[in-house]
Tab-separated table of C-alpha atoms in Angstrom:
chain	number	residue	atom	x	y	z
A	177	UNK	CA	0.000	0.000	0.000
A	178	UNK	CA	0.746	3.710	-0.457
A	179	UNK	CA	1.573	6.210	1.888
A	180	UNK	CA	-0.416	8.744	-0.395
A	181	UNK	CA	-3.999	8.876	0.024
A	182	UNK	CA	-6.246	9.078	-2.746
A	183	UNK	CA	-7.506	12.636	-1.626
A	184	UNK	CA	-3.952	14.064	-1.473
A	185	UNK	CA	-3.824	13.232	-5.296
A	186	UNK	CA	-7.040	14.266	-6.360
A	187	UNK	CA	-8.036	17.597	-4.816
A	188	UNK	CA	-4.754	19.234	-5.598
A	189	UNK	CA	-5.443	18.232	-8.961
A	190	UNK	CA	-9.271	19.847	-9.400
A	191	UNK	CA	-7.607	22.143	-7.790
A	192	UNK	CA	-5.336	23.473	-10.388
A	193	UNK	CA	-7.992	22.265	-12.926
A	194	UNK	CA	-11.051	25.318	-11.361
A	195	UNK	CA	-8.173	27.839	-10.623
A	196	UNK	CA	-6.932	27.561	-14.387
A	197	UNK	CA	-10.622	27.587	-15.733
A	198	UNK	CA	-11.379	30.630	-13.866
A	199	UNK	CA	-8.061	32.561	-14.525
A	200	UNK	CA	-8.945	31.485	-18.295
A	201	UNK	CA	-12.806	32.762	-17.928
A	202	UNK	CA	-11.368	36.220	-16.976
A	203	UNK	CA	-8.370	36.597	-19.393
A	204	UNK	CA	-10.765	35.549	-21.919
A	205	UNK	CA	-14.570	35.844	-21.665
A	206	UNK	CA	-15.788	35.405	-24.549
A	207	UNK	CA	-13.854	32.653	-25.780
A	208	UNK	CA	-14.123	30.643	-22.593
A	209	UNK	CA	-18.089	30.791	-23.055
A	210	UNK	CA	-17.624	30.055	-26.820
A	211	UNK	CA	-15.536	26.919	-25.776
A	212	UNK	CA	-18.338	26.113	-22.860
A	213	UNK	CA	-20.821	25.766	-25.898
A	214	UNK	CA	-22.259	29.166	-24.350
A	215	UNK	CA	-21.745	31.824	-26.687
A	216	UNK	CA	-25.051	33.670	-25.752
A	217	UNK	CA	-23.885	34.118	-22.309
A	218	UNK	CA	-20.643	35.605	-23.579
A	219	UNK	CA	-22.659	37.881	-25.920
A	220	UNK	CA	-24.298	39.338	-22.115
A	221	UNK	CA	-20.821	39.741	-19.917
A	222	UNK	CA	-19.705	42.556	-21.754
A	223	UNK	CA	-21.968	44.697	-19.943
A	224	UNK	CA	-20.066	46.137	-16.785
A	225	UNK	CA	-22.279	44.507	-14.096
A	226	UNK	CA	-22.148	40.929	-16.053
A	227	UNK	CA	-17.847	41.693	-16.324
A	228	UNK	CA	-17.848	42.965	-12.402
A	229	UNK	CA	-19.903	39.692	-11.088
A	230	UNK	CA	-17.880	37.291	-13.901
A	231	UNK	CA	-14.127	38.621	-12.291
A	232	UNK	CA	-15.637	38.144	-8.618
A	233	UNK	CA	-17.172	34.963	-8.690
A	234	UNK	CA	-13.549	34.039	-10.746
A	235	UNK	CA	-11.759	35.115	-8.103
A	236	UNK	CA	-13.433	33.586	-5.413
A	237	UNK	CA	-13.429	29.969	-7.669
A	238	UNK	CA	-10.260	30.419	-8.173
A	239	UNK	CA	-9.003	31.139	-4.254
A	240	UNK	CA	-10.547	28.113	-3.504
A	241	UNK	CA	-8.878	25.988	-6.340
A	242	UNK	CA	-5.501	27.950	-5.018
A	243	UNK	CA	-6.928	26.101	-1.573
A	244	UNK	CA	-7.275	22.911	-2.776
A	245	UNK	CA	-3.966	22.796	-4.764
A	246	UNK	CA	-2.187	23.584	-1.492
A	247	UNK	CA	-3.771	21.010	0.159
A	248	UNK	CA	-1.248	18.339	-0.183
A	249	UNK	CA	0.727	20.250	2.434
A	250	UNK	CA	-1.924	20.634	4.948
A	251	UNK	CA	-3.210	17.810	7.616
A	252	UNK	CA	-5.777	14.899	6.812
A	253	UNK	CA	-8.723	16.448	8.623
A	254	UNK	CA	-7.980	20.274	6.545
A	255	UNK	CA	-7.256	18.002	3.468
A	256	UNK	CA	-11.077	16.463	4.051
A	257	UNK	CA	-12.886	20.310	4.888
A	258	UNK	CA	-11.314	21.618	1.447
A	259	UNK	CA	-12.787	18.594	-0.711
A	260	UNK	CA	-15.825	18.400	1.178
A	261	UNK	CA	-16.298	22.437	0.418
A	262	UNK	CA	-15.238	21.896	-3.073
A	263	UNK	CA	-17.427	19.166	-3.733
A	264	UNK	CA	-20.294	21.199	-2.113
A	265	UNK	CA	-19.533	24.290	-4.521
A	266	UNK	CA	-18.933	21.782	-7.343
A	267	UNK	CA	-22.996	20.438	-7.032
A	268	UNK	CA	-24.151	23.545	-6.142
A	269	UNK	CA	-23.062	24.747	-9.213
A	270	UNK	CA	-24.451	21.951	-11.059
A	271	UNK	CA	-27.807	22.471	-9.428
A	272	UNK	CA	-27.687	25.719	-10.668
A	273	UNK	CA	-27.572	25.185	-13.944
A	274	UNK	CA	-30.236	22.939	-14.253
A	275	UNK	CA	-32.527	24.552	-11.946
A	276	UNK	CA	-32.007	28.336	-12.801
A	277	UNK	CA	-31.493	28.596	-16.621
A	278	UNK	CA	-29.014	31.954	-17.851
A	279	UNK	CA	-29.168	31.146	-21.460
A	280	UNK	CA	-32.019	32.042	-23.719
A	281	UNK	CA	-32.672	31.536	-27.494
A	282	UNK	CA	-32.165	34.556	-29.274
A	283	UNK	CA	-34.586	35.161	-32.458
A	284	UNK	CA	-33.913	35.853	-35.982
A	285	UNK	CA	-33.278	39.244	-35.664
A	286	UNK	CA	-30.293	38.421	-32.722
A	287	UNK	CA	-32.441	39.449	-30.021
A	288	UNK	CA	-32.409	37.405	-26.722
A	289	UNK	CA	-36.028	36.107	-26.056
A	290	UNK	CA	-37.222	34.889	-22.545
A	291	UNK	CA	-37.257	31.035	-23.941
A	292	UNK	CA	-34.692	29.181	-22.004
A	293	UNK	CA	-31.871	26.959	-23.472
A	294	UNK	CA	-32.418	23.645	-22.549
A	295	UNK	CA	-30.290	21.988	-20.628
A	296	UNK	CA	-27.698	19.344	-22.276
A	297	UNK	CA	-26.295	16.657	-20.419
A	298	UNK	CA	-23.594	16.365	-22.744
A	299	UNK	CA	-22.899	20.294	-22.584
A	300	UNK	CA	-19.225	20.905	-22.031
A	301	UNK	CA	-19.618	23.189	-18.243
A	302	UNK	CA	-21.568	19.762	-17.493
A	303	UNK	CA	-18.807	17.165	-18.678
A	304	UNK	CA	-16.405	19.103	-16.990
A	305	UNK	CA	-18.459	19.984	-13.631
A	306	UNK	CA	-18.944	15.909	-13.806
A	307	UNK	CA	-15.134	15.277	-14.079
A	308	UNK	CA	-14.407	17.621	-11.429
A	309	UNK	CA	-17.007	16.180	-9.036
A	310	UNK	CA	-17.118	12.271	-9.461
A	311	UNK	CA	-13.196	11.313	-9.080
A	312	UNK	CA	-13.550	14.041	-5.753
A	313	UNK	CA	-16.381	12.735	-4.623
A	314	UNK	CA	-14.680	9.202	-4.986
A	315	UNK	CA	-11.707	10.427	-3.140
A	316	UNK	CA	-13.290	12.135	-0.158
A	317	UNK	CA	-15.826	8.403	0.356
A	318	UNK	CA	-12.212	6.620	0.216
A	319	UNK	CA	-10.571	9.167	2.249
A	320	UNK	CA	-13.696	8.403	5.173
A	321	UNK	CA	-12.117	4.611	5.011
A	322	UNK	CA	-8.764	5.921	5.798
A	323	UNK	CA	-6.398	4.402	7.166
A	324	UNK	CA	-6.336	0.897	5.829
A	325	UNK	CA	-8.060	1.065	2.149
A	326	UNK	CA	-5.355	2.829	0.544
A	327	UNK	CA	-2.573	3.355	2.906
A	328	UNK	CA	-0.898	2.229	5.899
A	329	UNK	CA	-1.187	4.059	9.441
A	330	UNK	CA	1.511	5.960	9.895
A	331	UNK	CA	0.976	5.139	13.803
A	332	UNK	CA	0.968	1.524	13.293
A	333	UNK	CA	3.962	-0.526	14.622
A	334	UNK	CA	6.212	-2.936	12.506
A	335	UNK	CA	6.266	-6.147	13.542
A	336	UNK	CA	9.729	-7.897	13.412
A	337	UNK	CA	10.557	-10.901	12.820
């Protein structure tokens, strides 16, 4: 067995993956939304209030990806908090864009009508949400059998021979 648990790999690594993502979304809005099969949403964040909230909510996704990347050098019971709150933000988020739609059809003329997008479960923001959440989510249930699944207790004695 290991003396790296699986939650020491993973959250460091979804991590890096939301802090890049964000730091992308604000060097780039309207690509980013292009690439997030959202291009209607991209069309609405060049207002000022849409770029203000867009670089906030970046920031603050992005300190806690900065969180979770350092979290390799933090205790188990820290290391377990800054999944659990990631994972938590993570379905939140996925909740939320299911349950409160922020893309609508625009018409023939290019005007945005109140008709919501559906939802696509094969959307990009979902597939990667998805990635994001199910290895973490795996990580933190493993992490709940630890010690013993995955690695040895550091506190455990060797027996000699």
């Amino acid at each position: 067995p290991s003396r790296m648990g699986l939650l020491k790999f993973v959250l460091p690594v979804v991590g890096a993956a939301v802090t890049l993502m964000n730091v992308a979304l604000v060097y780039d809005t309207k690509s980013f939304f292009e690439a997030f099969d959202m291009a209607a949403v991209g069309a609405e964040a060049e207002s000022p209030l849409a770029a203000s909230l867009i670089v906030n909510m970046s920031i603050a996704w992005s300190a806690l990806g900065f969180l979770c990347m350092s979290s390799a050098y933090r205790g188990s019971q820290a290391r377990f908090r800054m999944g659990l709150a990631m994972a938590f933000v993570l379905a939140t988020s996925i909740y939320a864009d299911f349950e409160m739609p922020f893309e609508f059809a625009v018409d023939e003329k290019g005007h945005i009508t109140d008709t919501p997008v559906p939802n696509d479960m094969s959307s990009m923001r979902f597939i990667v949400k998805t990635a994001l959440l199910g290895p973490l989510a795996l990580s933190l249930l493993a992490h709940c059998f630890e010690p013993g699944l995955l690695t040895k207790d550091k506190s455990a004695k060797k027996k000699t021979a």
